[in-house]
PDB file of C-alpha atoms and ligand atoms in Angstrom:
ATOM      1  CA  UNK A   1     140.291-100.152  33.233  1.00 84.00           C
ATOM      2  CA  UNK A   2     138.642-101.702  30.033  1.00 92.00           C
ATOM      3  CA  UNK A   3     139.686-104.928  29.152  1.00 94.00           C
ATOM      4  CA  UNK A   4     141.719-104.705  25.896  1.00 98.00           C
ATOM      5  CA  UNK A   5     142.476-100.702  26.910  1.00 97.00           C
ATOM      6  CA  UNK A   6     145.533-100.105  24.636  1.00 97.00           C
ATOM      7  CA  UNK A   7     145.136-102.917  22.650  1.00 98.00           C
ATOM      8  CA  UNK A   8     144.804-102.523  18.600  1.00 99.00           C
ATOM      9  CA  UNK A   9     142.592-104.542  16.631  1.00 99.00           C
ATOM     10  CA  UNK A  10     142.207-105.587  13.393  1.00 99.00           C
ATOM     11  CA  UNK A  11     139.037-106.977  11.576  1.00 99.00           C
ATOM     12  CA  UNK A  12     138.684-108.002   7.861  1.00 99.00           C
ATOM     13  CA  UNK A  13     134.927-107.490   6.913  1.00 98.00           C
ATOM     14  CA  UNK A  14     134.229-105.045   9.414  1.00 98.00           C
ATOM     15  CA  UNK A  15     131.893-103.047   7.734  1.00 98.00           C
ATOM     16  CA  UNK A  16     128.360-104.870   8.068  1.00 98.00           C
ATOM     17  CA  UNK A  17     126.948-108.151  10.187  1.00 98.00           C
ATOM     18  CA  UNK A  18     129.329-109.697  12.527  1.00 98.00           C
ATOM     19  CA  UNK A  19     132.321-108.118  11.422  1.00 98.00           C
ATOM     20  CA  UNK A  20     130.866-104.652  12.606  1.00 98.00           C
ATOM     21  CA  UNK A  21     129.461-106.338  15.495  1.00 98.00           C
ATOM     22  CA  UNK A  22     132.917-107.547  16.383  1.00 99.00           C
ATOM     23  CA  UNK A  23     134.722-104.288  15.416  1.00 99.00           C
ATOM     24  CA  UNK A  24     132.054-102.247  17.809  1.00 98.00           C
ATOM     25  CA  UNK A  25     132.847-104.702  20.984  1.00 98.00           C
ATOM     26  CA  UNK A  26     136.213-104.603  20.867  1.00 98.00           C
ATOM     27  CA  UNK A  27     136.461-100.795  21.158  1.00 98.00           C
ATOM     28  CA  UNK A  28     133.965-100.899  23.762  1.00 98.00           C
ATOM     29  CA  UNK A  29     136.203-103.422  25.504  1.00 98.00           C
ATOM     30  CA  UNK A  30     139.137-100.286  25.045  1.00 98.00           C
ATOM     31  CA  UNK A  31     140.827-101.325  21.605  1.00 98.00           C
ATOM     32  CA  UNK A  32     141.488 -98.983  18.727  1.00 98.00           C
ATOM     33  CA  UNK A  33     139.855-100.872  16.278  1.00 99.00           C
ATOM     34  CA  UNK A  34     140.701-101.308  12.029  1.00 99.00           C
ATOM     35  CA  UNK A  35     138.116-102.392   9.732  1.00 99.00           C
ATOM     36  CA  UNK A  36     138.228-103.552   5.942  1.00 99.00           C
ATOM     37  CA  UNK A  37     135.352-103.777   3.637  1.00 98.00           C
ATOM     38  CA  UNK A  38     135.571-104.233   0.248  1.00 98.00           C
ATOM     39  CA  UNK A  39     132.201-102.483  -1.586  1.00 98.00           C
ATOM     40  CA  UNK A  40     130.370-100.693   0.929  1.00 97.00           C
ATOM     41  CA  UNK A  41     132.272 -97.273   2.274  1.00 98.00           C
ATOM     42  CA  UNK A  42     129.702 -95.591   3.895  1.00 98.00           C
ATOM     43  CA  UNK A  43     128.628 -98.572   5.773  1.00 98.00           C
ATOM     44  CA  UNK A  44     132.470 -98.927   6.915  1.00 98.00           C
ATOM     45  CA  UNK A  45     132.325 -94.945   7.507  1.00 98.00           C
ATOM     46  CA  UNK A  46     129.733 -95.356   9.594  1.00 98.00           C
ATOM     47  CA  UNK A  47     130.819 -98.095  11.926  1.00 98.00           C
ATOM     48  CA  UNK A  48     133.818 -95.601  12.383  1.00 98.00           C
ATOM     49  CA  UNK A  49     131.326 -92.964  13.296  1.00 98.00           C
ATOM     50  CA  UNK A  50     129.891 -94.869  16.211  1.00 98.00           C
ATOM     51  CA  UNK A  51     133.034 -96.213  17.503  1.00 98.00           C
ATOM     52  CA  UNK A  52     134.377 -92.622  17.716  1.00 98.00           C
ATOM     53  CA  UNK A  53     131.216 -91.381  18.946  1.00 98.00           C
ATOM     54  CA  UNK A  54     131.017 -93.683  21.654  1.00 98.00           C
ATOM     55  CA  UNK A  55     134.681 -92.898  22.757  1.00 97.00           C
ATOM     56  CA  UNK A  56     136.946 -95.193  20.833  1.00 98.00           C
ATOM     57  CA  UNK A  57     139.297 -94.753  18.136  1.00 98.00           C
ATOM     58  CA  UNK A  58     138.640 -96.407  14.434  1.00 98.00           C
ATOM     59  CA  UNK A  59     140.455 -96.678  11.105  1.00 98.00           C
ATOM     60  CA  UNK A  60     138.460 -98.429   8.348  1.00 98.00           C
ATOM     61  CA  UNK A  61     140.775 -99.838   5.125  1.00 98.00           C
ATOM     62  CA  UNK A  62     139.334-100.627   1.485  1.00 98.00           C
ATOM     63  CA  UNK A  63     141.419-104.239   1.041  1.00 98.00           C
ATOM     64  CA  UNK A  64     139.724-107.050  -0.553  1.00 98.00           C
ATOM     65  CA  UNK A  65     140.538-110.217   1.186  1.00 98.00           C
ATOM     66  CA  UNK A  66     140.964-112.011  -2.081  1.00 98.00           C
ATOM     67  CA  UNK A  67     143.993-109.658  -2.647  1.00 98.00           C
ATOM     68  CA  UNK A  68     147.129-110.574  -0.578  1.00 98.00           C
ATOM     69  CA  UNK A  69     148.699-106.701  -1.656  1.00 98.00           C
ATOM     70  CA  UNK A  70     145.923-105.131  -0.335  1.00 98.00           C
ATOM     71  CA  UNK A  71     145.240-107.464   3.076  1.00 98.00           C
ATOM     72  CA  UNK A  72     149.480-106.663   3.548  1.00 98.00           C
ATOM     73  CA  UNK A  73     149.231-103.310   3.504  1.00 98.00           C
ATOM     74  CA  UNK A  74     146.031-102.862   5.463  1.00 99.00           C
ATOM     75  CA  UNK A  75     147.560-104.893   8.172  1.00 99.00           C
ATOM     76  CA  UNK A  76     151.381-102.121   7.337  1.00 98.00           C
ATOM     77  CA  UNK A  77     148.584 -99.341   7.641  1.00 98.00           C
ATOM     78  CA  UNK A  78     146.697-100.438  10.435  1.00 98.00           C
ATOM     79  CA  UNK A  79     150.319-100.579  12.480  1.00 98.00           C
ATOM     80  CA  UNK A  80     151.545 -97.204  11.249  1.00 98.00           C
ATOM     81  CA  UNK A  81     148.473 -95.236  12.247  1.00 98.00           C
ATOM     82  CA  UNK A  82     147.560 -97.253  15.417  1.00 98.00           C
ATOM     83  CA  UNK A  83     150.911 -98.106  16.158  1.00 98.00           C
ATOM     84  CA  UNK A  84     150.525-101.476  16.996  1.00 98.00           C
ATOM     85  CA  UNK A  85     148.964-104.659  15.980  1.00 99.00           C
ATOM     86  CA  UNK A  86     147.673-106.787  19.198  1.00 99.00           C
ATOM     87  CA  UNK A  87     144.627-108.680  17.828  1.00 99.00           C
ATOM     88  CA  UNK A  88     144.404-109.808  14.451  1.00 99.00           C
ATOM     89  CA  UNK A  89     140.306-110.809  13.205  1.00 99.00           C
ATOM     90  CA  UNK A  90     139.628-112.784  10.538  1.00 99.00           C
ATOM     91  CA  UNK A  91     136.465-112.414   9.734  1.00 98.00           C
ATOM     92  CA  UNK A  92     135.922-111.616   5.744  1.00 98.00           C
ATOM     93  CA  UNK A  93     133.917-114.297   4.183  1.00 98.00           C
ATOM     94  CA  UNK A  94     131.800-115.176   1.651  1.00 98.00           C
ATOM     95  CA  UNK A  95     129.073-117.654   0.961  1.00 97.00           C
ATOM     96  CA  UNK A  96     128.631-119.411  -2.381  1.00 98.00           C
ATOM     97  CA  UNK A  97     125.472-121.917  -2.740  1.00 96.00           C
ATOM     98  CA  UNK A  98     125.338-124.644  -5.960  1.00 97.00           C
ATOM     99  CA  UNK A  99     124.992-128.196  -6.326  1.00 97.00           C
ATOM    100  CA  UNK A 100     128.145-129.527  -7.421  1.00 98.00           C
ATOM    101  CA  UNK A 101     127.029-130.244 -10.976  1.00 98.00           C
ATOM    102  CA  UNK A 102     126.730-126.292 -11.370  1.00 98.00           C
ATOM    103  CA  UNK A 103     129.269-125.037  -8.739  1.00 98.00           C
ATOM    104  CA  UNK A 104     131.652-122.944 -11.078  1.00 98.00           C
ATOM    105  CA  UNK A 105     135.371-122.868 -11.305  1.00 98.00           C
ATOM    106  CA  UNK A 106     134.813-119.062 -10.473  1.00 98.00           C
ATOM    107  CA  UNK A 107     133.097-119.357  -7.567  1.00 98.00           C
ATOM    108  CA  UNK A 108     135.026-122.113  -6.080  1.00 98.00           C
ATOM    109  CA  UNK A 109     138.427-119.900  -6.693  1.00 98.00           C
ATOM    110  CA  UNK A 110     137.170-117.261  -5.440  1.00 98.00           C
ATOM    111  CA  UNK A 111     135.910-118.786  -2.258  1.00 98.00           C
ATOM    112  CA  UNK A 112     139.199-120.123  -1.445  1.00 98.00           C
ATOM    113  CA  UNK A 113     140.593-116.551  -1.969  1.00 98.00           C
ATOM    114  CA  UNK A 114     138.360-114.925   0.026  1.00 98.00           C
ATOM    115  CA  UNK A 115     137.687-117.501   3.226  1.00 98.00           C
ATOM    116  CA  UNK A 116     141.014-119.457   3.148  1.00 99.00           C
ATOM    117  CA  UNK A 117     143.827-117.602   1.581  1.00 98.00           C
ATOM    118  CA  UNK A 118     143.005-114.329   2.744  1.00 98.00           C
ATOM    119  CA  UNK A 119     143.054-115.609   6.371  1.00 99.00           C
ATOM    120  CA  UNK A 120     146.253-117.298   5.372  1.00 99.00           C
ATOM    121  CA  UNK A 121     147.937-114.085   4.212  1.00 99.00           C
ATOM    122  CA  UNK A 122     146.058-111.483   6.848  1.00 99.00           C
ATOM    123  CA  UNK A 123     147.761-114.090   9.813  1.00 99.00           C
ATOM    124  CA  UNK A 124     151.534-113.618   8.351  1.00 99.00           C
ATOM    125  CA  UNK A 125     151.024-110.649   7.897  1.00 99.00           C
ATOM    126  CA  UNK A 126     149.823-109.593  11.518  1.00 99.00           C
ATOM    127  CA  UNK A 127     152.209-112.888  12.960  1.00 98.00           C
ATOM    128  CA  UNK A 128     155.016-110.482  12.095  1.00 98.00           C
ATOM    129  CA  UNK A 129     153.775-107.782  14.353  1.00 98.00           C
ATOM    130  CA  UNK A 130     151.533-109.557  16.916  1.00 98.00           C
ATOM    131  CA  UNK A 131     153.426-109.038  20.992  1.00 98.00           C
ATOM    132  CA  UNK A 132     153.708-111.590  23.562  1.00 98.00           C
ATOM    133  CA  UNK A 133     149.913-112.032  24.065  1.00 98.00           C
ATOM    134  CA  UNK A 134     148.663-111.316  21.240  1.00 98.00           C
ATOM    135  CA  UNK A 135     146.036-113.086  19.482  1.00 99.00           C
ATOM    136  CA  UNK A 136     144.499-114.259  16.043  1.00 99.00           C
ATOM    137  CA  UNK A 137     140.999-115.146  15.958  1.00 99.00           C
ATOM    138  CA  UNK A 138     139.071-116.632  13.364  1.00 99.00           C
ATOM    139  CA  UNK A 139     135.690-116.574  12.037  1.00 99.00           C
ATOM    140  CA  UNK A 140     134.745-119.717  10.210  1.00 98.00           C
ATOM    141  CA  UNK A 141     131.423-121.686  10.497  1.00 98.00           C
ATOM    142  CA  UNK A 142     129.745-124.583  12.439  1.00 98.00           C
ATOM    143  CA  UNK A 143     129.322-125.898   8.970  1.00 98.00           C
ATOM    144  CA  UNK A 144     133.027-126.878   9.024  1.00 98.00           C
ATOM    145  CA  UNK A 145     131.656-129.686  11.180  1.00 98.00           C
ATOM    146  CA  UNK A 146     128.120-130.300  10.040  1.00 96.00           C
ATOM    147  CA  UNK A 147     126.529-129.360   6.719  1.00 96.00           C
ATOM    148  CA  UNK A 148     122.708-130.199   7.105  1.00 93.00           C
ATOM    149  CA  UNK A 149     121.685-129.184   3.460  1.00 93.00           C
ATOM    150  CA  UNK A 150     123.086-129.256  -0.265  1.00 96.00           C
ATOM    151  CA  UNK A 151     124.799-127.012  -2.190  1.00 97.00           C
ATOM    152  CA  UNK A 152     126.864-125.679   1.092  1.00 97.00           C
ATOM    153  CA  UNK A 153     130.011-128.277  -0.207  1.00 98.00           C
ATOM    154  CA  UNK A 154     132.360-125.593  -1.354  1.00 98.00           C
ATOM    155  CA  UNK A 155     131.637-123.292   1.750  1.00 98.00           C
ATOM    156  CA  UNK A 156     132.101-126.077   4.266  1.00 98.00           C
ATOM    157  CA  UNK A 157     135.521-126.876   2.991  1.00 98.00           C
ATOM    158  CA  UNK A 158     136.860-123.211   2.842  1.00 99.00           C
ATOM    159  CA  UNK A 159     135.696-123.619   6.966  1.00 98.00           C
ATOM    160  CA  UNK A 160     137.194-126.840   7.383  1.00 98.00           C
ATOM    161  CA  UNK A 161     140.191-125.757   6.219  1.00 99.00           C
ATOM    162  CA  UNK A 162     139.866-122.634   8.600  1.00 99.00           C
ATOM    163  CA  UNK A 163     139.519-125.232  11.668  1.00 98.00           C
ATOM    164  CA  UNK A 164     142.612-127.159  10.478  1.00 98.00           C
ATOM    165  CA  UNK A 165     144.923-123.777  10.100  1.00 99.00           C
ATOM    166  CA  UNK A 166     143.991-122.815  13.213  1.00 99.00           C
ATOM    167  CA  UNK A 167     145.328-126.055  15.073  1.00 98.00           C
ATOM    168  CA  UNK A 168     148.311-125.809  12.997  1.00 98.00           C
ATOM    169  CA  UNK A 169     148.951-122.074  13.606  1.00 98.00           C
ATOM    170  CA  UNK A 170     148.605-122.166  17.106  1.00 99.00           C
ATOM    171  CA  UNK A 171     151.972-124.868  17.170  1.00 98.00           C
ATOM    172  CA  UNK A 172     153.277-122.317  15.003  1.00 98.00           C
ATOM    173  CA  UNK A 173     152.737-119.504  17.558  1.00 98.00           C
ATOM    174  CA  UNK A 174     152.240-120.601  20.882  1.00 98.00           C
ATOM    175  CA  UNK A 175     155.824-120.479  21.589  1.00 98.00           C
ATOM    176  CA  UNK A 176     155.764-116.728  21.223  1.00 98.00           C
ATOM    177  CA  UNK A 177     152.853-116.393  23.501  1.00 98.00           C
ATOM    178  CA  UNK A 178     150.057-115.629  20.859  1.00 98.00           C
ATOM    179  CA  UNK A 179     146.774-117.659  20.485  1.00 99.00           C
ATOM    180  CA  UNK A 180     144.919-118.727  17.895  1.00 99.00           C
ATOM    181  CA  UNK A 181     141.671-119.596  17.997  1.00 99.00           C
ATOM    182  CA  UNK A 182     138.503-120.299  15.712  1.00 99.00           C
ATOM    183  CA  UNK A 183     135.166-119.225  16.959  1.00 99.00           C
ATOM    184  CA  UNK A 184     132.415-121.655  14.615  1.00 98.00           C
ATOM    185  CA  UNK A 185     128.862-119.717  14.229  1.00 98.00           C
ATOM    186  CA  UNK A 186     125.518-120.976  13.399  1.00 97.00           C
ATOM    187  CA  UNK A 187     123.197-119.147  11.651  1.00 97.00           C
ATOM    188  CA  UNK A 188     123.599-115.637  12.527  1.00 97.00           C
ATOM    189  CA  UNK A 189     120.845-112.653  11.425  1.00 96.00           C
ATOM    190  CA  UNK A 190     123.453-110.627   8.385  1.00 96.00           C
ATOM    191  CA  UNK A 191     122.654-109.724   5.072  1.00 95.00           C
ATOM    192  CA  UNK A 192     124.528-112.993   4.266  1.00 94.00           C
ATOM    193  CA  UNK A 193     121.925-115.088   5.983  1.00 93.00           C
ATOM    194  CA  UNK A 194     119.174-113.121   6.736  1.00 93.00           C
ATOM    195  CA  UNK A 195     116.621-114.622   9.616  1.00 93.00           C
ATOM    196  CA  UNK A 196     113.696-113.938   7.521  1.00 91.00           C
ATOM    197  CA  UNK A 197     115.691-115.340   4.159  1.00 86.00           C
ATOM    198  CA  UNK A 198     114.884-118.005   2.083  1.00 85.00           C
ATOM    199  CA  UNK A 199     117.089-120.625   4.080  1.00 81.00           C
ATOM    200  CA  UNK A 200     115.693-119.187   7.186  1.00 90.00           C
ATOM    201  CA  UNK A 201     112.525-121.819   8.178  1.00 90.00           C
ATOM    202  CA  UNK A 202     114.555-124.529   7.650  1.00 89.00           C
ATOM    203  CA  UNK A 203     117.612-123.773   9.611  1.00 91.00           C
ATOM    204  CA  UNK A 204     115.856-122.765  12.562  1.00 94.00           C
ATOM    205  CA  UNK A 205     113.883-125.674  12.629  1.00 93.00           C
ATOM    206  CA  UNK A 206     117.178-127.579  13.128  1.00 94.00           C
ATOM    207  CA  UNK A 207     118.748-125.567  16.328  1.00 96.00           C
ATOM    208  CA  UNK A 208     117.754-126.738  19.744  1.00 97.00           C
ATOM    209  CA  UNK A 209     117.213-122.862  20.655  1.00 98.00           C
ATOM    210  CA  UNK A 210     114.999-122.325  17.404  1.00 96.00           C
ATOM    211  CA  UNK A 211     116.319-118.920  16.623  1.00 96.00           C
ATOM    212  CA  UNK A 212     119.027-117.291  14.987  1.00 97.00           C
ATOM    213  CA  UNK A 213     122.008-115.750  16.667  1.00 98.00           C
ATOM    214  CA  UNK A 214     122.451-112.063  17.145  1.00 98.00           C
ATOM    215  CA  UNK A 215     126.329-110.761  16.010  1.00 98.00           C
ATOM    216  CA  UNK A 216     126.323-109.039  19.220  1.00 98.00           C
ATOM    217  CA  UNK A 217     126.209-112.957  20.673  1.00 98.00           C
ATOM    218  CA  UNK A 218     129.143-113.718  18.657  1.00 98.00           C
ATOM    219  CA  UNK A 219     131.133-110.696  19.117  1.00 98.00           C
ATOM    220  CA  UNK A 220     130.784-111.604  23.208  1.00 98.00           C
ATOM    221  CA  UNK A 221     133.230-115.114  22.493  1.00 98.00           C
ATOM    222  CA  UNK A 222     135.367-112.629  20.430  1.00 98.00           C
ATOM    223  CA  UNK A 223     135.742-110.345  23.129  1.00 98.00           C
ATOM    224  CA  UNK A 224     136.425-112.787  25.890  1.00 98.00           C
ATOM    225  CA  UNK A 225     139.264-115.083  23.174  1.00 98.00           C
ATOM    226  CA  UNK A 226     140.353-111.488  22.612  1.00 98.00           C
ATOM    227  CA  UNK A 227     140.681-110.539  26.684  1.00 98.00           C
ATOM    228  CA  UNK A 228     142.982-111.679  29.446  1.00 97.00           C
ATOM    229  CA  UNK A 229     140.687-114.390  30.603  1.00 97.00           C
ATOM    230  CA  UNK A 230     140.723-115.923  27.299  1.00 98.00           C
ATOM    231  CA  UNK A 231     144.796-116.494  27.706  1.00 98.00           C
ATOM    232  CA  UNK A 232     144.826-120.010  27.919  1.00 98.00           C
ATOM    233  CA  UNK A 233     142.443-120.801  25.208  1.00 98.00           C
ATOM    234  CA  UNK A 234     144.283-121.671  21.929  1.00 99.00           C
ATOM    235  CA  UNK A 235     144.378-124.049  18.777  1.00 98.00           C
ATOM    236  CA  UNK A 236     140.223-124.474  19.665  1.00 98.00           C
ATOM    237  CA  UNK A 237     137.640-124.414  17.121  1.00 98.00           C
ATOM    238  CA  UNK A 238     134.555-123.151  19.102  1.00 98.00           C
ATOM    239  CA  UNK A 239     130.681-123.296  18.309  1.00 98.00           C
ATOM    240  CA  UNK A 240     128.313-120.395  18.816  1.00 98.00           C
ATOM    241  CA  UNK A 241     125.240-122.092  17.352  1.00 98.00           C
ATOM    242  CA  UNK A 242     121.956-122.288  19.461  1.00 98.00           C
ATOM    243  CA  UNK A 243     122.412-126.252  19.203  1.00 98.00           C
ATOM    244  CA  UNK A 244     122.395-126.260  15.331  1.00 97.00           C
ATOM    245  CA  UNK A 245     124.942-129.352  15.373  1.00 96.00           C
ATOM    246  CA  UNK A 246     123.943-130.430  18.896  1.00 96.00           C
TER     247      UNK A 246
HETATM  248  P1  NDP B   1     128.054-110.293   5.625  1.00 72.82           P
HETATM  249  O1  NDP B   1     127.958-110.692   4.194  1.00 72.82           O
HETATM  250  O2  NDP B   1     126.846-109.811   6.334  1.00 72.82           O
HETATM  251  O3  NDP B   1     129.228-109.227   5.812  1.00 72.82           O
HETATM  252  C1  NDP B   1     130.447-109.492   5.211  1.00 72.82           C
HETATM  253  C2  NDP B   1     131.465-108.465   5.585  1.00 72.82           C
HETATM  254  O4  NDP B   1     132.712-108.879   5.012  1.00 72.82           O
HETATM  255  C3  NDP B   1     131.172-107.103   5.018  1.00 72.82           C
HETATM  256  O5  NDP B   1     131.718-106.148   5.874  1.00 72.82           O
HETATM  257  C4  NDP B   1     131.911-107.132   3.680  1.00 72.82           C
HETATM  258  O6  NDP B   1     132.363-105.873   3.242  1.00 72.82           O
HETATM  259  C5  NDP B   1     133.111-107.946   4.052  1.00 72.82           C
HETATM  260  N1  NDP B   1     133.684-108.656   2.925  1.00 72.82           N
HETATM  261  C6  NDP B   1     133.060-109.491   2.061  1.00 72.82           C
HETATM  262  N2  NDP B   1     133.938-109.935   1.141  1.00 72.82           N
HETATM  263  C7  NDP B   1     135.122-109.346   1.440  1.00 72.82           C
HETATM  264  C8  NDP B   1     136.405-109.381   0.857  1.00 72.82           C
HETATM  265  N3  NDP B   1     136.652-110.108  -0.247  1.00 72.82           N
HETATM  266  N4  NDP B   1     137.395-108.670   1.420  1.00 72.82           N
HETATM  267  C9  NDP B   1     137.164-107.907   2.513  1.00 72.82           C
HETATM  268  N5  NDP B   1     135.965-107.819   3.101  1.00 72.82           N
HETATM  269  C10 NDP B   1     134.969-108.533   2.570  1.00 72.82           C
HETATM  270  O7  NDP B   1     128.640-111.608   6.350  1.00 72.82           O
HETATM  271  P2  NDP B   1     128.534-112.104   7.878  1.00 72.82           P
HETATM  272  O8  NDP B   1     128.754-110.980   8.789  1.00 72.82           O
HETATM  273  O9  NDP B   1     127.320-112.942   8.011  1.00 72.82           O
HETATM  274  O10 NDP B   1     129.767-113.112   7.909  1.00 72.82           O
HETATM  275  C11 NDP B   1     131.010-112.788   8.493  1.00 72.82           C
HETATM  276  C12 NDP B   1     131.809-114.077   8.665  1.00 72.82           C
HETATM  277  O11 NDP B   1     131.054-114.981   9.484  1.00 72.82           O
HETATM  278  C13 NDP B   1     132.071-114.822   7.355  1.00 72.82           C
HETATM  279  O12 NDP B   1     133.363-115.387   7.394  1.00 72.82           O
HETATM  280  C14 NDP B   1     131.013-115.906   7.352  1.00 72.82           C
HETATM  281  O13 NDP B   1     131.405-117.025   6.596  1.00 72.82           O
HETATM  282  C15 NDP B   1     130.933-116.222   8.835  1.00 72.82           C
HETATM  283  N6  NDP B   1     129.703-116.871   9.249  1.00 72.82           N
HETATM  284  C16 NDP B   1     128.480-116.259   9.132  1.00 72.82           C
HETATM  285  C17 NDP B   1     127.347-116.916   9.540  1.00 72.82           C
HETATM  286  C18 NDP B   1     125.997-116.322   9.433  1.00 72.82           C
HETATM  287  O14 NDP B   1     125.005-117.070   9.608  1.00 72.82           O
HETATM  288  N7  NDP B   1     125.854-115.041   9.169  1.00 72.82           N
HETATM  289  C19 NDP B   1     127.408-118.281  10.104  1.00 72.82           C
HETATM  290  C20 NDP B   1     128.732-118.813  10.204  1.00 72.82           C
HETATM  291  C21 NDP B   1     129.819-118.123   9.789  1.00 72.82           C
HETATM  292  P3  NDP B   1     131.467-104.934   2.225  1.00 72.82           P
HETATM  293  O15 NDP B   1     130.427-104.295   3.106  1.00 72.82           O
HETATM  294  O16 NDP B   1     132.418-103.943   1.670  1.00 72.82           O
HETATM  295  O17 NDP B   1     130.877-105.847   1.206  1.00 72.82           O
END
């Protein structure tokens, strides 16, 4: 029997990098797994492709993260055709880069919307419907804790404040049997921080493995926070980054 067989899943930003990763190794592991994207169907299309090629059973949502309508009723939809809810992702995020003399109002809002709201609205949401068991996992960033360059100010406060919910949430819901967790990755080859991109030399430079991670590397904590042996794990905030802040 597969680990999560039964189970349903649900990850925001599940149509490219680690999201996909994420939303892949969970249906290996035996969940039926929902996605959201916002901007790229086909790419969401095809993660649902080779989920349900290899076996599994997939669902992928247009909801922008930003919009707590849309995250509600992906989370509704994701229950009415799956059934269930069991394992809530949050993974959606974005990445914003200015120094604070030209950081805009825009950009800040809409960071908070995206990486800190939108976790806040997806994990009512799925709190409503998540069993005995059940589990919420975050995705925010070892830059919650260390922020080696400029410019990353805005980002590493929408992550701190990921961290801190997470502690709080898992008071919250820890008397109903459901964990919460936060898994914290470095620098991780996606189109939002490509290893070959232009922060690329100088981040690797700075992790005691000298490489980037692979979202295949990430989506491995997911799965085990997301299995029965990751039961008594909750209210952690827990790095995946080659010894970036080591
Ligand atoms: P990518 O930019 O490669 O992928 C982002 C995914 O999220 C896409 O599927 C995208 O959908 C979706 N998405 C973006 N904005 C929204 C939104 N407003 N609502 C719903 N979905 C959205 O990012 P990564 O895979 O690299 O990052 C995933 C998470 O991991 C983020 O929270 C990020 O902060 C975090 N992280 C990443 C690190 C890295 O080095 N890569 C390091 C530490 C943390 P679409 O295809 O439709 O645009």
């Amino acid at each position: 029997v597969k680990n999560i067989a039964g189970k349903v899943a649900l990850v925001t930003g599940g149509s490219r990098g680690l999201g996909a990763a994420i939303a892949k190794r969970l249906a290996a592991d035996g969940a039926a797994v929902a996605i959201t994207y916002t901007s790229s169907p086909d790419k969401a299309a095809a993660v649902v492709s080779a989920i349900e090629a290899a076996g599994g059973r997939a669902l992928a949502l247009q909801a922008d993260s930003a919009d707590p309508v849309a995250v509600q009723a992906a989370v509704a939809e994701t229950v009415k055709v799956l059934g269930r809810l069991d394992i809530m992702v949050n993974n959606a995020g974005i990445l914003a880069i200015a120094p604070i003399d030209q950081f805009t109002l825009a950009d800040f809002d809409r960071t908070i919307a995206v990486n800190v709201r939108g976790v806040f609205v997806a994990s009512q949401a799925a709190a409503a419907h998540l069993p005995q068991g059940g589990r919420i996992i975050n995705i925010g960033s070892v830059n919650a804790d260390s922020m080696p360059f400029a410019g990353g100010s805005v980002y590493a406060l929408s992550k701190g404040a990921v961290a801190s919910f997470t502690r709080g949430l898992a008071r919250d819901l820890g008397p109903r049997g459901i964990t919460v967790n936060n898994v914290q990755p470095g620098p991780v080859d996606t189109d939002l921080n490509p290893a070959h991109g232009p922060f690329a030399d100088s981040l690797t430079k700075i992790m005691a493995l000298g490489r980037y991670g692979r979202a295949e590397e990430v989506a491995g904590l997911v799965s085990y926070l997301a299995g029965p042996d990751g039961g008594y794990v909750t209210g952690a905030n827990l790095t995946i980054d080659g010894g970036f802040d080591a």
